[in-house]
Amino acid sequence: MQAIDTLTPCPCGNDAGYARCCGPLHEGGVAHTAEALMRSRYSAYVLKREDYLLATWHPSTRPASLKLAAQQPAPTWLGLDVKRHEEAGVHATVEFIARLRYGGGKAQRMHEISRFVQEQGRWYYLDGQFPQS
């Protein structure tokens, strides 16, 4: 897990800073929207917070582990752009593009349409689709 300066912008792109954005969620706070959960999950990937990623993944689709520490080369996350956020009751969709680079390679885009479900007041990531770009 990487350390982060709490005064710097949040990895998800929020200028309010990690301590006022994704940090409280990583420490057990509740995301009030699916978009907030998705942003905190992006930040968790940046910070290698596998514990948080698994805890916010719905049990019906959650893998046993993500093995983030074993990724070689490890990705360098370059930014997040949320394209769309729709909520309908306890279901939500968030479309985003994350930019990343592996090793010294060329920057890549990961375009995902993620599905979320809310249970007992908490949002959970269900799964995602990768549309043809």
Backbone as CSV, one residue per row, in Angstrom:
resi,resn,N_x,N_y,N_z,CA_x,CA_y,CA_z,C_x,C_y,C_z
1,MET,0.843,-1.170,0.000,0.000,0.000,0.000,0.890,1.236,0.000
2,GLN,0.542,2.196,-0.848,1.321,3.424,-0.945,0.848,4.439,0.090
3,ALA,1.775,5.249,0.552,1.427,6.365,1.434,1.027,7.539,0.551
4,ILE,0.205,8.416,1.081,-0.207,9.586,0.311,-0.209,10.797,1.222
5,ASP,0.230,11.911,0.689,0.197,13.176,1.408,-1.250,13.642,1.427
6,THR,-1.819,13.808,2.596,-3.232,14.142,2.705,-3.556,15.550,2.214
7,LEU,-2.567,16.372,1.944,-2.813,17.727,1.446,-2.814,17.805,-0.074
8,THR,-2.392,16.731,-0.738,-2.361,16.735,-2.194,-3.739,16.403,-2.742
9,PRO,-3.978,16.732,-4.007,-5.266,16.359,-4.601,-5.495,14.849,-4.491
10,CYS,-6.732,14.475,-4.405,-7.085,13.063,-4.315,-6.710,12.367,-5.621
11,PRO,-6.277,11.105,-5.576,-5.966,10.400,-6.824,-7.132,10.379,-7.816
12,CYS,-8.377,10.469,-7.314,-9.537,10.443,-8.212,-9.711,11.752,-8.969
13,GLY,-8.914,12.775,-8.617,-8.970,14.053,-9.324,-9.637,15.172,-8.552
14,ASN,-10.162,14.891,-7.376,-10.826,15.919,-6.571,-9.775,16.806,-5.907
15,ASP,-9.833,18.106,-6.172,-8.868,19.056,-5.609,-9.026,19.255,-4.108
16,ALA,-10.128,18.775,-3.526,-10.345,18.936,-2.081,-9.286,18.185,-1.267
17,GLY,-8.632,17.219,-1.882,-7.587,16.470,-1.208,-8.072,15.116,-0.714
18,TYR,-7.150,14.209,-0.607,-7.437,12.833,-0.207,-8.136,12.776,1.149
19,ALA,-7.707,13.583,2.103,-8.270,13.540,3.454,-9.733,13.971,3.492
20,ARG,-10.179,14.690,2.469,-11.577,15.157,2.436,-12.376,14.471,1.345
21,CYS,-11.771,13.538,0.633,-12.452,12.880,-0.480,-12.470,11.365,-0.255
22,CYS,-11.531,10.649,-0.836,-11.523,9.187,-0.764,-10.956,8.633,0.536
23,GLY,-10.117,9.383,1.220,-9.515,8.906,2.464,-10.525,8.424,3.491
24,PRO,-11.551,9.213,3.816,-12.539,8.751,4.800,-13.261,7.469,4.368
25,LEU,-13.483,7.297,3.071,-14.124,6.073,2.589,-13.181,4.885,2.757
26,HIS,-11.906,5.095,2.472,-10.928,4.022,2.647,-10.807,3.594,4.103
27,GLU,-11.189,4.478,5.008,-11.106,4.152,6.443,-12.452,3.712,7.028
28,GLY,-13.412,3.361,6.160,-14.665,2.801,6.641,-15.890,3.664,6.449
29,GLY,-15.730,4.870,5.913,-16.872,5.730,5.666,-17.775,5.164,4.576
30,VAL,-18.960,5.705,4.473,-19.951,5.232,3.506,-20.019,6.175,2.315
31,ALA,-19.880,5.619,1.110,-20.041,6.395,-0.118,-21.533,6.644,-0.319
32,HIS,-21.929,7.901,-0.477,-23.340,8.237,-0.594,-23.886,8.088,-2.004
33,THR,-22.981,7.942,-2.986,-23.404,7.702,-4.363,-22.504,6.625,-4.960
34,ALA,-23.001,6.010,-6.030,-22.184,5.022,-6.733,-20.955,5.690,-7.361
35,GLU,-21.113,6.936,-7.809,-19.955,7.637,-8.381,-18.877,7.847,-7.325
36,ALA,-19.270,8.221,-6.114,-18.287,8.390,-5.037,-17.582,7.071,-4.747
37,LEU,-18.330,5.969,-4.771,-17.699,4.665,-4.551,-16.733,4.347,-5.684
38,MET,-17.141,4.594,-6.927,-16.263,4.313,-8.061,-14.987,5.143,-7.979
39,ARG,-15.105,6.412,-7.625,-13.919,7.266,-7.488,-13.002,6.735,-6.388
40,SER,-13.594,6.307,-5.266,-12.777,5.785,-4.169,-12.118,4.468,-4.559
41,ARG,-12.771,3.693,-5.402,-12.164,2.443,-5.884,-10.999,2.747,-6.831
42,TYR,-11.146,3.750,-7.685,-10.022,4.167,-8.530,-8.833,4.558,-7.644
43,SER,-9.101,5.394,-6.629,-8.026,5.803,-5.716,-7.411,4.601,-5.009
44,ALA,-8.239,3.612,-4.687,-7.727,2.399,-4.039,-6.800,1.626,-4.979
45,TYR,-7.103,1.607,-6.267,-6.185,0.972,-7.227,-4.866,1.736,-7.264
46,VAL,-4.948,3.069,-7.298,-3.734,3.884,-7.316,-2.868,3.590,-6.090
47,LEU,-3.514,3.453,-4.933,-2.811,3.270,-3.655,-2.602,1.808,-3.276
48,LYS,-3.029,0.904,-4.159,-2.897,-0.540,-3.923,-3.625,-0.981,-2.648
49,ARG,-4.819,-0.456,-2.442,-5.659,-0.798,-1.282,-6.566,-1.977,-1.645
50,GLU,-5.966,-3.139,-1.814,-6.722,-4.328,-2.190,-7.806,-4.646,-1.163
51,ASP,-7.532,-4.392,0.107,-8.522,-4.640,1.161,-9.803,-3.862,0.883
52,TYR,-9.671,-2.606,0.518,-10.833,-1.762,0.242,-11.553,-2.216,-1.019
53,LEU,-10.803,-2.537,-2.046,-11.415,-2.978,-3.295,-12.263,-4.227,-3.080
54,LEU,-11.748,-5.179,-2.334,-12.502,-6.406,-2.073,-13.709,-6.140,-1.172
55,ALA,-13.562,-5.268,-0.193,-14.664,-4.970,0.725,-15.813,-4.243,0.032
56,THR,-15.534,-3.518,-1.054,-16.572,-2.759,-1.754,-17.057,-3.479,-3.017
57,TRP,-16.619,-4.704,-3.204,-17.031,-5.530,-4.334,-18.155,-6.429,-3.842
58,HIS,-19.258,-6.496,-4.544,-20.401,-7.295,-4.101,-20.000,-8.771,-3.974
59,PRO,-20.397,-9.429,-2.876,-19.996,-10.823,-2.650,-20.369,-11.776,-3.790
60,SER,-21.426,-11.472,-4.543,-21.853,-12.373,-5.619,-20.893,-12.389,-6.807
61,THR,-20.056,-11.375,-6.942,-19.127,-11.301,-8.079,-17.678,-11.077,-7.654
62,ARG,-17.415,-10.981,-6.352,-16.085,-10.647,-5.835,-15.103,-11.806,-6.021
63,PRO,-13.919,-11.511,-6.555,-12.874,-12.545,-6.645,-12.250,-12.774,-5.268
64,ALA,-11.529,-13.875,-5.119,-10.869,-14.181,-3.849,-9.756,-13.176,-3.551
65,SER,-9.047,-12.741,-4.577,-7.996,-11.733,-4.405,-7.746,-11.061,-5.747
66,LEU,-7.032,-9.941,-5.692,-6.693,-9.204,-6.911,-5.206,-9.289,-7.234
67,LYS,-4.401,-9.647,-6.249,-2.949,-9.791,-6.408,-2.304,-8.531,-6.967
68,LEU,-2.728,-7.375,-6.439,-2.178,-6.102,-6.915,-0.682,-5.997,-6.673
69,ALA,-0.228,-6.494,-5.548,1.194,-6.390,-5.209,2.068,-7.202,-6.161
70,ALA,1.481,-8.205,-6.814,2.253,-9.074,-7.695,2.258,-8.602,-9.150
71,GLN,1.526,-7.546,-9.476,1.467,-7.072,-10.857,2.841,-6.603,-11.319
72,GLN,3.310,-7.176,-12.433,4.589,-6.789,-13.004,4.448,-6.638,-14.509
73,PRO,4.742,-5.497,-15.056,5.042,-4.280,-14.315,3.768,-3.718,-13.692
74,ALA,3.949,-3.049,-12.591,2.818,-2.432,-11.908,2.324,-1.241,-12.727
75,PRO,1.026,-1.042,-12.799,0.528,0.118,-13.545,0.787,1.418,-12.799
76,THR,1.012,2.453,-13.566,1.039,3.811,-13.045,-0.256,4.451,-13.515
77,TRP,-1.077,4.852,-12.565,-2.374,5.437,-12.891,-2.185,6.923,-13.181
78,LEU,-2.745,7.386,-14.297,-2.502,8.739,-14.784,-3.693,9.680,-14.654
79,GLY,-4.879,9.142,-14.410,-6.026,10.029,-14.272,-7.342,9.337,-14.522
80,LEU,-8.392,9.996,-14.100,-9.746,9.467,-14.173,-10.668,10.522,-14.763
81,ASP,-11.549,10.088,-15.658,-12.548,10.963,-16.250,-13.897,10.247,-16.182
82,VAL,-14.801,10.747,-15.337,-16.132,10.166,-15.224,-16.995,10.744,-16.341
83,LYS,-17.565,9.868,-17.152,-18.364,10.280,-18.301,-19.854,10.351,-17.983
84,ARG,-20.324,9.429,-17.118,-21.764,9.338,-16.878,-22.003,8.641,-15.553
85,HIS,-23.028,9.084,-14.829,-23.433,8.480,-13.561,-24.950,8.501,-13.520
86,GLU,-25.548,7.311,-13.442,-27.010,7.210,-13.392,-27.401,6.309,-12.235
87,GLU,-28.353,6.766,-11.419,-28.875,5.950,-10.333,-30.374,5.782,-10.521
88,ALA,-30.845,4.560,-10.268,-32.273,4.254,-10.321,-32.572,3.361,-9.122
89,GLY,-32.988,3.979,-8.040,-33.245,3.204,-6.820,-31.959,2.648,-6.250
90,VAL,-31.901,1.325,-6.132,-30.722,0.684,-5.539,-29.731,0.208,-6.596
91,HIS,-29.937,0.599,-7.854,-29.024,0.221,-8.938,-28.411,1.477,-9.540
92,ALA,-27.181,1.363,-9.985,-26.507,2.521,-10.587,-25.515,2.057,-11.641
93,THR,-25.219,2.976,-12.537,-24.226,2.766,-13.584,-23.289,3.968,-13.578
94,VAL,-21.991,3.691,-13.678,-21.001,4.764,-13.803,-20.096,4.412,-14.974
95,GLU,-20.013,5.312,-15.928,-19.117,5.134,-17.072,-17.917,6.038,-16.879
96,PHE,-16.730,5.475,-17.071,-15.515,6.255,-16.853,-14.403,5.796,-17.781
97,ILE,-13.402,6.658,-17.880,-12.163,6.325,-18.579,-11.023,6.575,-17.600
98,ALA,-10.239,5.541,-17.367,-9.038,5.658,-16.532,-7.831,5.558,-17.459
99,ARG,-6.854,6.393,-17.208,-5.624,6.367,-17.997,-4.520,5.740,-17.150
100,LEU,-3.721,4.877,-17.778,-2.651,4.197,-17.057,-1.511,3.848,-18.003
101,ARG,-0.403,3.483,-17.398,0.800,3.093,-18.144,1.433,1.921,-17.401
102,TYR,1.895,0.941,-18.156,2.623,-0.189,-17.563,4.102,-0.007,-17.846
103,GLY,4.903,0.003,-16.785,6.340,0.191,-16.954,6.615,1.490,-17.677
104,GLY,7.508,1.467,-18.631,7.822,2.655,-19.415,7.040,2.709,-20.709
105,GLY,5.994,1.893,-20.795,5.218,1.796,-22.029,4.345,3.002,-22.313
106,LYS,3.648,2.884,-23.397,2.749,3.929,-23.869,1.520,4.015,-22.963
107,ALA,1.023,5.217,-22.740,-0.194,5.412,-21.950,-1.366,4.725,-22.643
108,GLN,-2.240,4.145,-21.819,-3.409,3.434,-22.317,-4.657,4.000,-21.662
109,ARG,-5.806,3.697,-22.272,-7.094,4.102,-21.714,-7.875,2.844,-21.372
110,MET,-8.518,2.850,-20.222,-9.415,1.772,-19.847,-10.812,2.389,-19.738
111,HIS,-11.672,2.023,-20.671,-13.033,2.559,-20.717,-13.948,1.483,-20.140
112,GLU,-14.678,1.817,-19.056,-15.539,0.833,-18.406,-16.900,1.440,-18.089
113,ILE,-17.918,0.613,-18.233,-19.255,0.933,-17.766,-19.515,-0.021,-16.609
114,SER,-19.498,0.523,-15.386,-19.593,-0.281,-14.167,-21.016,-0.288,-13.641
115,ARG,-21.414,-1.425,-13.090,-22.718,-1.546,-12.449,-22.518,-1.653,-10.933
116,PHE,-23.412,-0.991,-10.201,-23.364,-0.963,-8.739,-24.739,-1.303,-8.179
117,VAL,-24.753,-1.815,-6.953,-25.994,-2.089,-6.250,-25.844,-1.587,-4.818
118,GLN,-26.950,-1.090,-4.270,-26.936,-0.601,-2.891,-27.671,-1.610,-2.004
119,GLU,-27.012,-2.003,-0.916,-27.610,-2.917,0.059,-27.344,-2.376,1.453
120,GLN,-28.374,-2.303,2.263,-28.277,-1.819,3.640,-27.514,-0.489,3.725
121,GLY,-27.835,0.416,2.786,-27.258,1.750,2.790,-25.851,1.869,2.237
122,ARG,-25.286,0.779,1.737,-23.922,0.799,1.170,-23.961,0.423,-0.301
123,TRP,-23.166,1.158,-1.095,-22.995,0.826,-2.505,-21.903,-0.221,-2.653
124,TYR,-22.099,-1.136,-3.619,-21.114,-2.173,-3.942,-20.931,-2.232,-5.454
125,TYR,-19.702,-2.469,-5.869,-19.387,-2.699,-7.279,-19.849,-4.104,-7.638
126,LEU,-20.603,-4.246,-8.733,-21.032,-5.566,-9.213,-20.106,-6.084,-10.300
127,ASP,-20.043,-5.341,-11.391,-19.211,-5.764,-12.531,-19.112,-4.623,-13.521
128,GLY,-18.373,-4.856,-14.573,-18.214,-3.825,-15.590,-18.092,-4.405,-16.968
129,GLN,-18.437,-3.598,-17.938,-18.277,-3.942,-19.345,-17.292,-2.963,-19.971
130,PHE,-16.580,-3.446,-20.965,-15.589,-2.626,-21.654,-16.070,-2.400,-23.082
131,PRO,-16.739,-1.261,-23.345,-17.277,-1.018,-24.689,-16.153,-0.840,-25.703
132,GLN,-16.483,-1.124,-26.935,-15.516,-0.918,-28.022,-15.331,0.577,-28.204
133,SER,-14.078,1.012,-28.141,-13.801,2.449,-28.287,-13.404,2.789,-29.697
